[in-house]
Structure formats: C-alpha cells, structure tokens
Amino acid sequence: MLLRRLYSTAIRPSLSETSAKRWDAVKNAKPITHFLTDNFNRRHDYLRISITERCNLRCLYCMPEEGVPLQADSQILSTDEIIQIAEMFVKQGVKKIRLTGGEPTVRKDILEIMESLNQIEGLNEICITSNGIALNRKLPKLAKSGLTSLNLSLDTLVEGKFTLITRRNGLSNVLKSLETALKLGIPKVKLNVVIIRGLNDDEILNFVKLAQYYPLEVRFIEYMPFDGNKWEVEKVISFKEIIDIIKTKHPIIEQLTHKYGETSKIFQIPGFKGKLGFITSMTSDFCGDCTRLRITSDGNLKVCLFGNDEVSIKNLLRAGVDESEILEVVGKAVKGKKEKHAGLDELPKMANRPMILIGGNTNPLIHRFGIRPYSTKTLTHVNEKGEAKMVDIGDKQITKRRATASGFIKFSNEIPIQQIESNSNKKGDVLSIARISGILAIKKTFDLIILCHPLQLTKAEVKIEIIDTHTIKVESIVDCQGKTGVEMEALVGVNIALLNIYDMCKAVDKKMVIHDVKVIEKKGGKSDFVIDAP
C-alpha cells in the first residue's frame, strides 16, 4: 500500500536557492593542498564526518547482535569541534562534506551543524546519509540549510523483512522520508541497498523499478565485512550477478562514463528517470581514485574505510595544538594511505570497527602511522620527537608549595558506615588503614606516576570525614620546599585512601561509588588556584 502510494505521488522537484548557489560554486573550487594529497597523487576533497555513534536501528550487517558499547558524550565531537574540523579541511581543498553516524538525525543539534556548515565559504556540497526513520520532519529545514545530497539506507521493501534486517519497525517512516526528499527537489537522492544472498537478492528488480519512476540513484552495495556482522563470503552477491538479474527484465543497460572520485559504477536503462549504481568494494575496488577521508564520531581521522589505522584529531584540538601542526599530522596520515585495501580473502581477517562505529569507539592517538601529534608547546612531558620525558626542573626556583585534593565514596546502604563507626568491620579499622595507606602513597608517588620527580616532602596529611550515613570524604594536604608542584602527590593520596576504604567495605556493599576526586587548592610556583569542593 505504501509503495503504491509512493509510485503514484506526483513529484515536482524545486531546487532550493541555497543549493543552486552551491552548485554554481563548484567551478570556483579551491585546489587541493599537499596535506590532502597522498603518495599515489590521490587528491582528497571529500570528508565524511560521523557526528554520533548512536542509532535508532540495529541492522544485521552494521551492528553486532549484542550491540556496541557507547562512549560518554564528552568523548564525542562537540558542535564547535565538528565545525572547526570542517573549516580546517575546507581551507585545504575539501569541497564535499557528508554527515554520517550512527544515525545523524538522532543528534539534537543536527540543524545547528547544518546551518554552520552552510556558512563555510568554499564548501560546495553538504550531504547526509540517513536510515530515514526520524528524518521526514527534519528534511524541509535541512534542505533550507543547504542540503545538496541525501543517501537513504533501505535494504528491503517488505515490512516483515525490514523488521528482520533492522531488528526494528519503521519501513513506512523511511518511505515517507524518501517521498519528502523527492518533493523538496534535493539535487541528489540516492538509495543505498546492501544486497545479501538469500536475504534480499529477490528484491533487486523491485528496487530497479524505483529508478524507473523517480529521479534518484538506486545503489546496490556488495556485502562487506566489519567486526561483529557475521560476514560470510557465500553471502556476497557480486555486481556482475546483480547486472545479470537486472538484464532478465531490462536487457539494455548502459554504463555511464566514470567520474574521478565516484564510489559507484553508474548505469542507465533507457527511458528510466533515475539511474542504477553499484558499489563494488568486494569484487572490484575503486581505490585508484579514492578521494574520501573519514572523521569518526570520537574525532579520529580514518584514511580508509577498511583500514584500522586512526589518529585522533579531537585530542589535538582539545590539547590546544596549532592548526598548522594538526595539518602536519593529517598530511602524514594521508601520506600513509595504502594504494588499495585488502582483497576478498584478507578483509574478513582484519580487525576493524563495527560499521556503526566508523563513527567511533576506540580512541588511539597514535596507531600505526608513527605520528607523534602532540605539540611540545602545550605538553611538557614529550620531547621534540614526541617521546615521553621527565621535565627538566633544574632552572626553576625553590619555593614553598602546597596542594590539597579531595574525593568521596558514596555507599548504597548504611551498613559500611555503621561498621566503621562501631569498628566492627571484619578486616579491621577502616579509617586508620585508609589514612595510613594514603600517607604512604603520597610518599611513593614518584614510583607510581612514572614521570613525577622524587620530592623532599615537608608534610603529608590525610583527613577522613564521615559526611552522612552514606558518604565519606577524604582530603589530602601535601607540602614541600621544591622546584615542582605536589598536585600528583595529593591526588594519589586521596585515591589510594578511597580504594582502601572500597576494598575493606566491598563485602557489605557491591554498589559503592568513588567520585569527584580532584585538586581543590594549589599554592606556590607560577600560579595559585582554589576550587570549591562539592
């Protein structure tokens, strides 16, 4: 019923003024700088940015059945960081940016991101890849904000099979999004269809029919291996096989001229309003003119979809590294891109993120590029080669220094405090042991924190206070006459004292939480500060 309604709907494309201006700007595009040109002279002018690792579907080929661990929001790129990265890459010649996920529409600030991208001079195309579930109502505003291309993921036109593949309901939502996109006249609308033998290869001709009636590109994608998607070579149906199936109904099908950087082989059937595309990653790679780079949702640069080499741009931004130094890191990563990815036999054996997280879970700063991206202007514990070192404090003045740190442990029941107050804990006097262990840890900090200097301390004090029936506060105060501060000593003292309390009380409370450990006061050296303890 839904498909019949879609087929019968009158579509009147109306290219938005914003999108039209973007297409006019293509002829004035900036040249690609050496930072984005690899050793095989491939010029990377297309950046895919994953803005979330969250998704409202659980597709079989994308996410492991058991799901994936999600990172804290603080580890995901912020709106400002996304725009900062986009601006940096556009200045180097990127002309096209695609927002991906996860599912990008689940991010609440998707419109704000689009509007900000729309203000970047030199960016000619703004694209989104979506599953369409929550897209329909957002599409008009996205189009107004300069959306020039939409890729919709849709692997079946059968309701029951949709639920099987995605482990969710929602086929009607996707079809509504497709209908709206066509009505709005978004310049490029593409359907991404992953074909899996024995699952949806019987629907190939039904998808072809969509290209017959509507000005879109139906793209058949060969099934690719990623961590956790239970890939098997027997499930791969090659693009040549798909072509043969199409020819049983449409014997005349013509391949169009390949454009540099295109991911798909484009075909046209005479009389069709739309086109057919084939993404042949498994049987006929298109690495030779690959122009794509990826930023994962946790801020890692990934130069190849099938590679496991990554370097964290987010960490560099948050460390305050200069843009020129970040570009050196980017350039070295791009230069390290291989001529082509592994073949059909090797790919399944290689470690890689689940597809959902090419958009973000691991967070290596240095992986296999040999890149040392930290700036010695902002981090003092690395040398000019990026290697760890102990800071030379020989020229510093000896001053009186103090650091105070605090932290808390919160119990889920009253028994631990009752035992502590009555000194009935079976392991002994909890607070005395915690206090002594904290003092000992302060004195041993240089053995535990490898780049800390051994110091002649003049004071090491640990205070422990029962706040209420569920909470204990630990505070450490450390003094010295020296050339470097004692913040680490204070933090180590608090942490070890709290851990000893945890160890001695875990028999009666499995849910206690250590929290809010931080330096609350520092005196001496170049600067003083005080932070109010909670």
Short mmCIF file of N, CA, C and O in Angstrom, two decimals, residues 211 311 377 404 414 440:
data_model
loop_
_atom_site.label_atom_id
_atom_site.label_comp_id
_atom_site.label_asym_id
_atom_site.label_seq_id
_atom_site.Cartn_x
_atom_site.Cartn_y
_atom_site.Cartn_z
N ALA A 211 13.90 3.30 -9.72
CA ALA A 211 14.68 4.15 -10.62
C ALA A 211 13.95 4.39 -11.94
O ALA A 211 14.23 5.35 -12.65
N VAL A 311 44.10 8.26 13.77
CA VAL A 311 44.81 9.22 14.60
C VAL A 311 43.80 10.25 15.10
O VAL A 311 42.90 10.66 14.36
N LYS A 377 54.68 22.68 22.58
CA LYS A 377 54.36 23.99 23.14
C LYS A 377 53.31 23.86 24.24
O LYS A 377 53.19 24.72 25.09
N THR A 404 46.17 20.57 47.80
CA THR A 404 45.12 19.89 48.55
C THR A 404 44.18 19.24 47.56
O THR A 404 43.73 19.87 46.60
N GLU A 414 23.54 1.64 54.52
CA GLU A 414 24.10 2.23 55.74
C GLU A 414 25.06 1.31 56.47
O GLU A 414 25.72 1.74 57.43
N LEU A 440 51.27 6.81 52.94
CA LEU A 440 52.32 6.03 52.30
C LEU A 440 52.32 6.25 50.79
O LEU A 440 53.38 6.40 50.16
#
